[in-house]
XYZ file of C-alpha atoms in Angstrom:
528
model
C -19.113 21.682 1.630
C -17.036 23.298 4.386
C -15.565 26.776 4.751
C -11.896 26.031 5.459
C -8.979 28.308 6.339
C -5.498 26.898 5.685
C -2.956 28.715 7.867
C 0.500 28.806 6.288
C 3.691 29.877 8.048
C 5.804 31.840 5.583
C 9.159 30.365 6.767
C 7.878 26.778 6.644
C 5.597 26.780 3.573
C 6.007 23.519 1.636
C 4.879 22.027 -1.657
C 2.503 19.658 0.118
C 0.684 22.636 1.665
C -0.174 23.857 -1.836
C -1.318 20.364 -2.891
C -3.502 20.122 0.220
C -5.259 23.414 -0.569
C -5.977 22.298 -4.130
C -7.175 18.867 -2.919
C -9.693 20.600 -0.640
C -10.944 22.745 -3.537
C -11.252 19.595 -5.660
C -13.377 18.122 -2.857
C -15.803 21.052 -3.307
C -14.797 23.014 -0.176
C -14.561 26.815 0.043
C -10.893 27.473 0.872
C -9.049 30.582 2.063
C -5.324 31.006 2.798
C -4.047 32.917 5.832
C -0.308 33.629 6.001
C 1.617 34.468 9.143
C 5.304 35.020 9.715
C 5.934 32.124 12.107
C 6.449 28.396 11.768
C 8.912 25.682 12.789
C 11.979 25.324 10.600
C 13.298 21.966 9.428
C 16.889 20.896 10.235
C 19.345 23.057 8.289
C 21.059 20.026 6.775
C 17.813 18.467 5.513
C 17.812 20.382 2.211
C 21.428 19.301 1.611
C 20.594 15.681 2.423
C 17.561 15.642 0.126
C 19.604 17.184 -2.702
C 22.293 14.510 -2.159
C 19.716 11.719 -2.362
C 18.085 13.153 -5.474
C 21.466 13.279 -7.218
C 22.638 9.812 -6.148
C 19.360 7.959 -6.739
C 18.218 9.918 -9.803
C 14.978 11.113 -8.191
C 13.304 13.486 -10.651
C 9.912 14.281 -9.109
C 9.621 17.438 -7.023
C 9.845 16.745 -3.306
C 6.718 17.505 -1.290
C 9.024 19.170 1.250
C 10.301 21.704 -1.288
C 9.959 25.209 0.131
C 7.505 27.483 -1.682
C 6.870 31.223 -1.873
C 3.401 31.705 -0.460
C 2.770 34.808 -2.567
C 3.226 32.805 -5.781
C 1.962 29.321 -4.915
C -1.756 29.738 -4.209
C -2.910 31.449 -7.379
C -6.696 31.475 -7.710
C -7.265 30.732 -4.000
C -8.715 33.472 -1.829
C -6.375 35.129 0.686
C -7.574 36.541 3.986
C -5.779 38.762 6.484
C -8.687 39.047 8.911
C -7.972 37.189 12.167
C -11.590 37.795 13.177
C -13.042 35.893 10.223
C -14.723 32.648 11.242
C -14.592 29.304 9.426
C -16.010 25.809 9.828
C -12.499 24.342 9.948
C -9.035 25.851 10.425
C -5.975 23.808 9.424
C -2.899 25.053 11.290
C 0.127 24.176 9.131
C 2.236 26.824 10.880
C 2.802 24.996 14.160
C 0.136 27.130 15.880
C 2.658 29.833 16.803
C 0.741 33.012 15.905
C -2.775 34.395 15.874
C -5.047 33.254 13.051
C -8.747 33.114 12.146
C -10.938 30.938 14.335
C -13.096 27.975 13.448
C -15.666 25.619 14.876
C -12.926 22.997 14.603
C -9.170 23.450 14.349
C -6.666 20.744 13.379
C -2.865 20.397 13.362
C -0.833 17.796 11.427
C 1.514 15.811 13.669
C 4.434 13.616 12.651
C 5.375 11.127 15.380
C 3.685 13.385 17.905
C 5.420 16.605 16.725
C 3.624 19.469 14.935
C 6.277 19.531 12.221
C 7.777 17.221 9.610
C 10.904 17.221 11.800
C 9.154 14.560 13.900
C 9.255 12.197 10.908
C 12.930 13.022 10.322
C 13.840 12.036 13.875
C 11.720 8.877 13.650
C 13.685 7.774 10.574
C 17.016 8.438 12.260
C 15.834 6.692 15.446
C 14.776 3.570 13.545
C 11.077 3.986 14.356
C 8.062 3.735 12.087
C 7.069 7.092 10.646
C 3.561 7.827 11.936
C 1.182 10.626 11.056
C -1.835 11.961 12.901
C -4.134 14.943 13.278
C -4.501 16.779 16.575
C -7.424 18.978 17.538
C -6.828 22.345 19.144
C -6.760 22.094 22.905
C -5.428 18.543 22.978
C -2.286 18.261 25.078
C -1.022 15.155 23.304
C -1.734 12.882 20.369
C -1.453 9.217 21.292
C -2.580 7.568 18.043
C -1.550 7.790 14.424
C -1.128 5.917 11.170
C 1.971 3.991 10.201
C 3.121 4.735 6.661
C 5.578 2.725 4.575
C 9.054 3.217 6.034
C 11.426 0.852 4.290
C 14.628 0.685 6.312
C 17.392 1.499 5.497
C 15.386 4.292 3.990
C 15.871 7.054 1.482
C 14.856 9.940 3.714
C 13.291 12.031 0.948
C 11.025 9.229 -0.303
C 9.778 8.432 3.180
C 9.097 12.088 3.970
C 7.259 12.527 0.659
C 5.057 9.573 1.551
C 4.364 10.976 5.018
C 3.297 14.308 3.500
C 1.146 12.658 0.807
C -0.702 10.534 3.351
C -1.077 13.603 5.598
C -2.977 15.280 2.750
C -5.351 12.291 2.727
C -5.779 12.410 6.488
C -6.450 16.145 6.677
C -8.923 15.856 3.788
C -10.745 13.140 5.782
C -11.008 15.477 8.791
C -12.580 18.116 6.564
C -15.570 15.931 5.684
C -18.803 15.494 7.585
C -17.993 11.770 7.826
C -16.774 11.261 11.387
C -15.458 7.707 10.778
C -11.757 7.984 9.966
C -9.645 5.484 7.980
C -8.846 2.274 9.840
C -5.291 1.458 10.864
C -4.785 3.878 13.761
C -2.377 2.691 16.457
C -0.212 4.012 19.278
C 2.491 6.425 18.178
C 6.127 5.526 18.741
C 7.724 8.613 20.258
C 11.259 9.296 19.047
C 14.246 10.988 20.606
C 14.766 14.604 19.608
C 18.160 16.130 18.849
C 19.184 19.647 17.908
C 21.599 18.273 15.303
C 20.230 15.066 13.763
C 22.837 12.970 11.975
C 21.351 13.353 8.508
C 24.512 13.113 6.407
C 25.904 10.017 8.215
C 22.504 8.338 7.850
C 22.348 9.085 4.118
C 25.931 7.853 3.653
C 25.213 4.635 5.577
C 22.095 4.031 3.472
C 24.074 4.487 0.259
C 26.813 2.133 1.509
C 24.290 -0.602 2.304
C 22.688 -0.266 -1.113
C 26.076 -0.450 -2.834
C 26.961 -3.571 -0.849
C 23.658 -5.114 -1.893
C 24.436 -4.340 -5.530
C 27.926 -5.890 -5.229
C 26.338 -8.977 -3.667
C 24.015 -9.172 -6.667
C 26.989 -9.226 -9.038
C 28.963 -11.697 -6.902
C 26.343 -14.385 -6.192
C 23.089 -13.268 -7.686
C 22.083 -11.484 -4.486
C 18.646 -11.488 -2.925
C 15.762 -11.752 -5.374
C 12.126 -12.787 -5.629
C 11.330 -16.445 -6.223
C 8.245 -18.668 -6.235
C 7.493 -21.776 -4.208
C 4.631 -24.221 -4.733
C 3.161 -27.396 -3.284
C 0.251 -29.788 -3.660
C -1.479 -29.465 -0.292
C -4.029 -32.222 -0.934
C -7.049 -31.919 1.334
C -5.147 -29.811 3.880
C -6.078 -26.196 3.163
C -4.458 -23.404 5.110
C -6.567 -23.016 8.266
C -6.894 -19.237 8.478
C -8.371 -19.306 11.983
C -6.432 -22.399 13.062
C -3.235 -22.885 15.026
C 0.455 -22.545 14.250
C 1.629 -24.467 11.194
C 4.843 -25.093 9.263
C 4.553 -25.066 5.479
C 7.159 -26.295 3.017
C 7.239 -25.370 -0.684
C 9.289 -26.422 -3.680
C 11.167 -23.625 -5.409
C 10.519 -22.779 -9.072
C 13.966 -22.483 -10.603
C 15.031 -19.536 -12.770
C 18.051 -19.026 -15.022
C 19.527 -16.102 -13.065
C 18.653 -13.676 -15.871
C 15.240 -12.840 -14.409
C 13.163 -13.252 -11.293
C 9.670 -14.720 -10.900
C 7.068 -13.365 -8.460
C 3.342 -12.825 -7.824
C 2.205 -16.451 -8.342
C -1.440 -17.177 -9.181
C -2.022 -20.944 -9.516
C -4.835 -22.432 -11.579
C -5.710 -26.121 -11.664
C -7.644 -26.638 -14.895
C -7.989 -29.408 -17.462
C -6.187 -31.808 -15.147
C -2.995 -29.710 -15.193
C -1.352 -27.276 -12.785
C -0.683 -23.853 -14.300
C 1.161 -21.034 -12.599
C 0.609 -17.458 -13.767
C 3.244 -15.017 -12.534
C 5.242 -11.871 -13.080
C 8.439 -12.484 -15.033
C 11.027 -9.727 -14.654
C 13.940 -9.975 -17.121
C 16.890 -7.966 -15.800
C 17.826 -7.050 -19.372
C 14.654 -5.010 -19.928
C 13.882 -3.913 -16.362
C 10.154 -4.268 -17.028
C 7.777 -6.942 -15.804
C 5.682 -9.113 -18.117
C 3.022 -11.746 -17.440
C 4.030 -15.361 -18.005
C 2.631 -18.834 -17.351
C 4.380 -22.051 -16.311
C 3.095 -25.599 -16.827
C 4.241 -27.244 -13.594
C 3.356 -30.694 -14.943
C 5.967 -30.199 -17.685
C 9.443 -31.308 -16.511
C 10.979 -28.375 -18.412
C 8.764 -25.943 -16.495
C 9.776 -22.820 -18.406
C 7.998 -19.472 -18.104
C 6.148 -18.614 -21.326
C 5.294 -14.913 -21.877
C 1.590 -14.283 -22.499
C 1.049 -10.512 -21.937
C 3.560 -7.736 -22.564
C 3.104 -3.953 -22.607
C 5.159 -0.795 -22.910
C 4.908 -0.429 -19.112
C 5.549 -2.720 -16.155
C 3.056 -5.546 -15.526
C 2.772 -7.789 -12.471
C 0.292 -9.508 -10.102
C -1.703 -11.469 -12.753
C -4.966 -11.947 -10.876
C -6.625 -14.750 -12.846
C -10.251 -15.686 -12.222
C -13.190 -17.450 -13.856
C -16.478 -15.632 -14.380
C -19.429 -16.253 -16.689
C -17.872 -19.394 -18.162
C -14.645 -17.566 -19.227
C -11.198 -16.910 -17.836
C -10.248 -13.312 -17.120
C -7.216 -11.516 -15.771
C -6.606 -8.173 -14.062
C -2.829 -7.672 -13.946
C -1.306 -4.793 -12.049
C -0.647 -1.996 -14.544
C -0.235 0.896 -12.131
C 2.497 2.456 -14.261
C -0.196 3.214 -16.875
C -2.522 4.772 -14.245
C -5.236 2.249 -15.154
C -6.820 -0.957 -13.917
C -7.303 -3.088 -17.032
C -9.195 -6.284 -17.778
C -7.987 -9.028 -20.148
C -10.121 -11.782 -21.683
C -8.753 -15.259 -22.358
C -9.229 -16.442 -25.946
C -7.326 -19.705 -25.648
C -6.382 -20.962 -22.184
C -3.739 -20.421 -20.941
C -1.655 -18.730 -23.658
C -3.814 -16.292 -25.605
C -5.159 -13.145 -23.896
C -6.803 -10.021 -25.329
C -7.269 -6.571 -23.823
C -10.946 -6.199 -22.910
C -11.478 -2.875 -21.110
C -10.164 -0.236 -18.743
C -12.113 -0.574 -15.507
C -10.814 2.399 -13.477
C -8.427 5.238 -14.311
C -6.235 5.087 -11.225
C -2.627 4.214 -10.346
C -3.449 0.981 -8.496
C -1.145 -1.585 -6.920
C -2.165 -5.256 -6.843
C -5.897 -4.848 -7.643
C -7.785 -7.829 -6.245
C -11.290 -8.838 -7.318
C -14.004 -10.408 -5.191
C -17.615 -11.212 -6.137
C -20.617 -11.531 -3.830
C -24.392 -11.098 -4.029
C -24.097 -7.313 -4.389
C -21.785 -7.450 -7.398
C -18.028 -7.034 -7.825
C -15.400 -5.486 -5.568
C -11.913 -4.255 -6.383
C -9.492 -3.787 -3.498
C -6.114 -2.169 -4.101
C -3.625 0.373 -2.819
C -3.055 3.624 -4.655
C -0.056 5.954 -4.731
C -2.286 8.953 -5.457
C -0.673 12.168 -4.254
C 2.937 11.075 -4.881
C 3.006 8.741 -1.885
C 3.846 5.075 -1.419
C 1.954 2.419 -3.419
C 1.670 0.193 -0.337
C -0.187 1.907 2.526
C -3.274 3.626 1.036
C -6.190 1.152 0.829
C -9.000 1.815 -1.663
C -12.200 -0.169 -2.337
C -14.457 0.161 -5.395
C -17.724 -1.593 -6.228
C -19.646 -2.310 -9.451
C -22.860 -4.193 -10.273
C -21.139 -5.967 -13.201
C -17.566 -6.849 -14.042
C -17.445 -4.103 -16.665
C -18.815 -1.464 -14.272
C -19.650 1.215 -13.630
C -16.986 1.166 -10.900
C -17.459 3.619 -8.026
C -15.442 4.281 -4.844
C -17.009 3.071 -1.604
C -17.123 6.312 0.333
C -14.231 8.647 1.143
C -10.924 7.135 0.021
C -8.636 5.819 1.390
C -10.505 3.477 3.715
C -7.314 2.583 5.574
C -3.807 3.977 6.015
C -1.496 1.233 7.233
C 1.763 -0.026 5.770
C 1.227 -3.399 7.436
C -2.254 -4.410 6.267
C -3.271 -2.334 3.225
C -1.623 -3.761 0.106
C -3.276 -6.977 -1.179
C -1.227 -10.162 -1.312
C -3.543 -12.561 -3.134
C -7.103 -13.790 -3.627
C -9.752 -13.126 -0.977
C -11.054 -16.221 0.817
C -14.552 -16.824 2.200
C -14.547 -19.295 5.086
C -17.601 -20.052 7.216
C -19.357 -16.825 6.286
C -16.307 -14.659 7.046
C -13.961 -12.934 4.603
C -10.180 -13.100 4.837
C -7.544 -11.268 2.812
C -3.778 -11.766 2.719
C -1.965 -8.432 2.918
C 1.641 -7.355 2.471
C 3.502 -6.132 5.522
C 5.481 -3.210 4.069
C 6.097 -1.450 7.398
C 9.858 -2.074 7.415
C 10.495 -3.807 4.100
C 8.474 -4.032 0.896
C 6.918 -7.500 1.008
C 8.418 -8.152 4.440
C 5.742 -10.739 5.269
C 2.086 -11.662 4.802
C -0.548 -10.614 7.331
C -3.950 -12.332 7.182
C -6.882 -10.064 8.027
C -10.551 -10.790 8.608
C -12.551 -7.925 7.147
C -15.955 -6.661 6.082
C -16.757 -5.110 2.736
C -18.499 -1.735 2.983
C -21.584 -0.515 1.246
C -23.522 1.497 3.818
C -21.312 0.476 6.755
C -17.684 1.469 7.567
C -14.812 -0.719 6.409
C -13.338 -2.845 9.187
C -10.534 -5.359 9.411
C -8.565 -7.134 12.120
C -5.284 -9.056 11.974
C -5.689 -12.817 12.333
C -2.313 -14.391 11.522
C 1.053 -13.928 9.829
C 2.834 -15.988 7.187
C 6.584 -15.449 7.046
C 9.815 -17.305 6.158
C 11.115 -19.618 8.860
C 14.767 -18.940 7.983
C 15.309 -15.187 8.297
C 18.961 -15.579 7.278
C 18.064 -16.868 3.815
C 14.781 -15.046 3.256
C 13.960 -11.443 4.092
C 10.252 -11.467 3.280
C 7.145 -13.023 1.755
C 4.877 -11.274 -0.683
C 1.988 -13.293 -2.181
C -0.141 -16.317 -1.278
C -2.687 -18.039 -3.551
C -4.421 -21.404 -3.808
C -6.410 -23.223 -6.495
C -7.901 -26.534 -5.446
C -5.107 -28.392 -3.685
C -2.435 -26.310 -5.431
C -0.734 -23.581 -3.323
C 1.877 -21.016 -4.360
C 3.819 -18.306 -2.537
C 6.729 -16.029 -3.311
C 9.607 -14.950 -1.079
C 12.584 -12.605 -1.214
C 16.075 -13.810 -0.443
C 18.901 -16.118 -1.480
C 18.184 -19.767 -0.575
C 20.840 -22.433 -0.123
C 18.630 -25.166 -1.645
C 15.263 -25.698 -3.320
C 13.204 -25.813 -0.112
C 11.215 -22.763 1.012
C 9.836 -23.100 4.537
C 7.283 -20.701 6.020
C 5.591 -20.396 9.395
C 1.891 -19.630 9.809
C 1.408 -17.965 13.190
C -1.941 -16.796 14.650
C -1.928 -13.319 16.170
C -1.732 -13.551 19.957
C -5.007 -12.837 21.718
C -5.225 -10.118 24.355
C -7.559 -9.994 27.362
C -9.647 -6.965 26.373
C -10.792 -5.849 22.947
C -9.140 -9.039 21.754
C -8.575 -10.093 18.189
C -10.991 -12.945 18.878
C -13.724 -10.531 20.040
C -13.149 -8.224 17.081
C -13.156 -11.150 14.666
C -16.422 -12.448 16.131
C -18.006 -9.024 15.727
C -16.803 -8.831 12.136
C -18.124 -12.316 11.405
C -21.546 -11.414 12.805
C -21.552 -8.178 10.800
C -20.623 -10.025 7.614
C -23.243 -12.750 8.106
C -25.902 -10.113 8.820
C -24.941 -8.220 5.685
C -25.019 -11.385 3.580
C -28.463 -12.281 4.939
C -29.825 -8.855 4.036
C -28.662 -8.929 0.405
């Protein structure tokens, strides 16, 4: 437990400041609030722009940038006015413009290198990734930060909310005795600063692009998710191999729905494809299965719920088939048991009460692992990596250390089953840095128990024709049967992707990092 002082500037007090204070109390810290009269203001047009977006896009949740009255927003939290009081940690949310209590350590939130959310605003307008970091007092600059999901063209309010939510995570990490921070840190992209950022023109341009996309949908079906598959024979995807071109056959749909999140299963001499089916009429995903050996090849619904379902992670364990579909809208990770393969499934149990995206299971000698991203704290569902462990499939499930273990829009969200090759672990991840499901990044990684989580990028898998396809989203294999999904509007039934190893650098190379991870993994496996 730490004694923490949160310094709030009255003119710049925000909703996320209140959430941060309550998060620290939840984490068993002793928290005090100090209020001063200074603090950097946000652009005057930002409130107008956020109100415009909320009206146009029907956003109902309170923005984390909403201004708050400090005298009414920290009820039950101790206030201090003594600048001579000493704390273990002081969090300067006021831009460090006035005197405040001292601490053994003092931290400032920075957005694209600026001690104010205005840095994130300018990054959005400048077309850069929005990056967050924490700067210690006395540092003259902050060179590294974490890239959060910044889908471009972006809704400014949603991106800023995500930046603030992930900042809460990052500041909470700095307030622990654990000195190992989440992985994913990288060099910050500095943005141009302007006294009058073009907020309204940006919001109008974003709306225009979205309207044009909607008109394109009505005119020709527009871009949508679709599945491709192939029989790869004895030629598995060589994760640590060279460049490769892969060609898949498209699974046709009737234009009234899209199909995504493919999980192939080769069983009983037949090729089955489990997937998300999203009927436009209902606007809610269900889980379906396709018999690819049947010439009709229609999707047959097998699991439906009152909330959205997707990512049907199918696996065999203990002589039975099981499934963990994504059910983040219900704030639960649920397990289904197969009664009659592949059509009859029964709810078995709730494994974890958490809003999880694309939960992915892996089993080793220590038990079971669940890897997923979580939108906890009103942020994005794609850049906050969490890992849980349990001795049995049914639990008890416990987080592996301080969560999240990584903050990175490029390599956090799972994109399919984990592979074990030559004693090393590999996971496909979704690159959501500029577009949700913009591509697949393969990472070699180590699972943590007593050691920190680590991962390093190995390769990318992305559409070869960027004019027809804007992204790739999921990769899975069962036996010789491979399946992927992509986003776009193809001109024919062929879906071509390129597998490209990450370029090696001379020092601290991907190869060196991967070798270290492999040695760490093999050592851990030997000690189990």
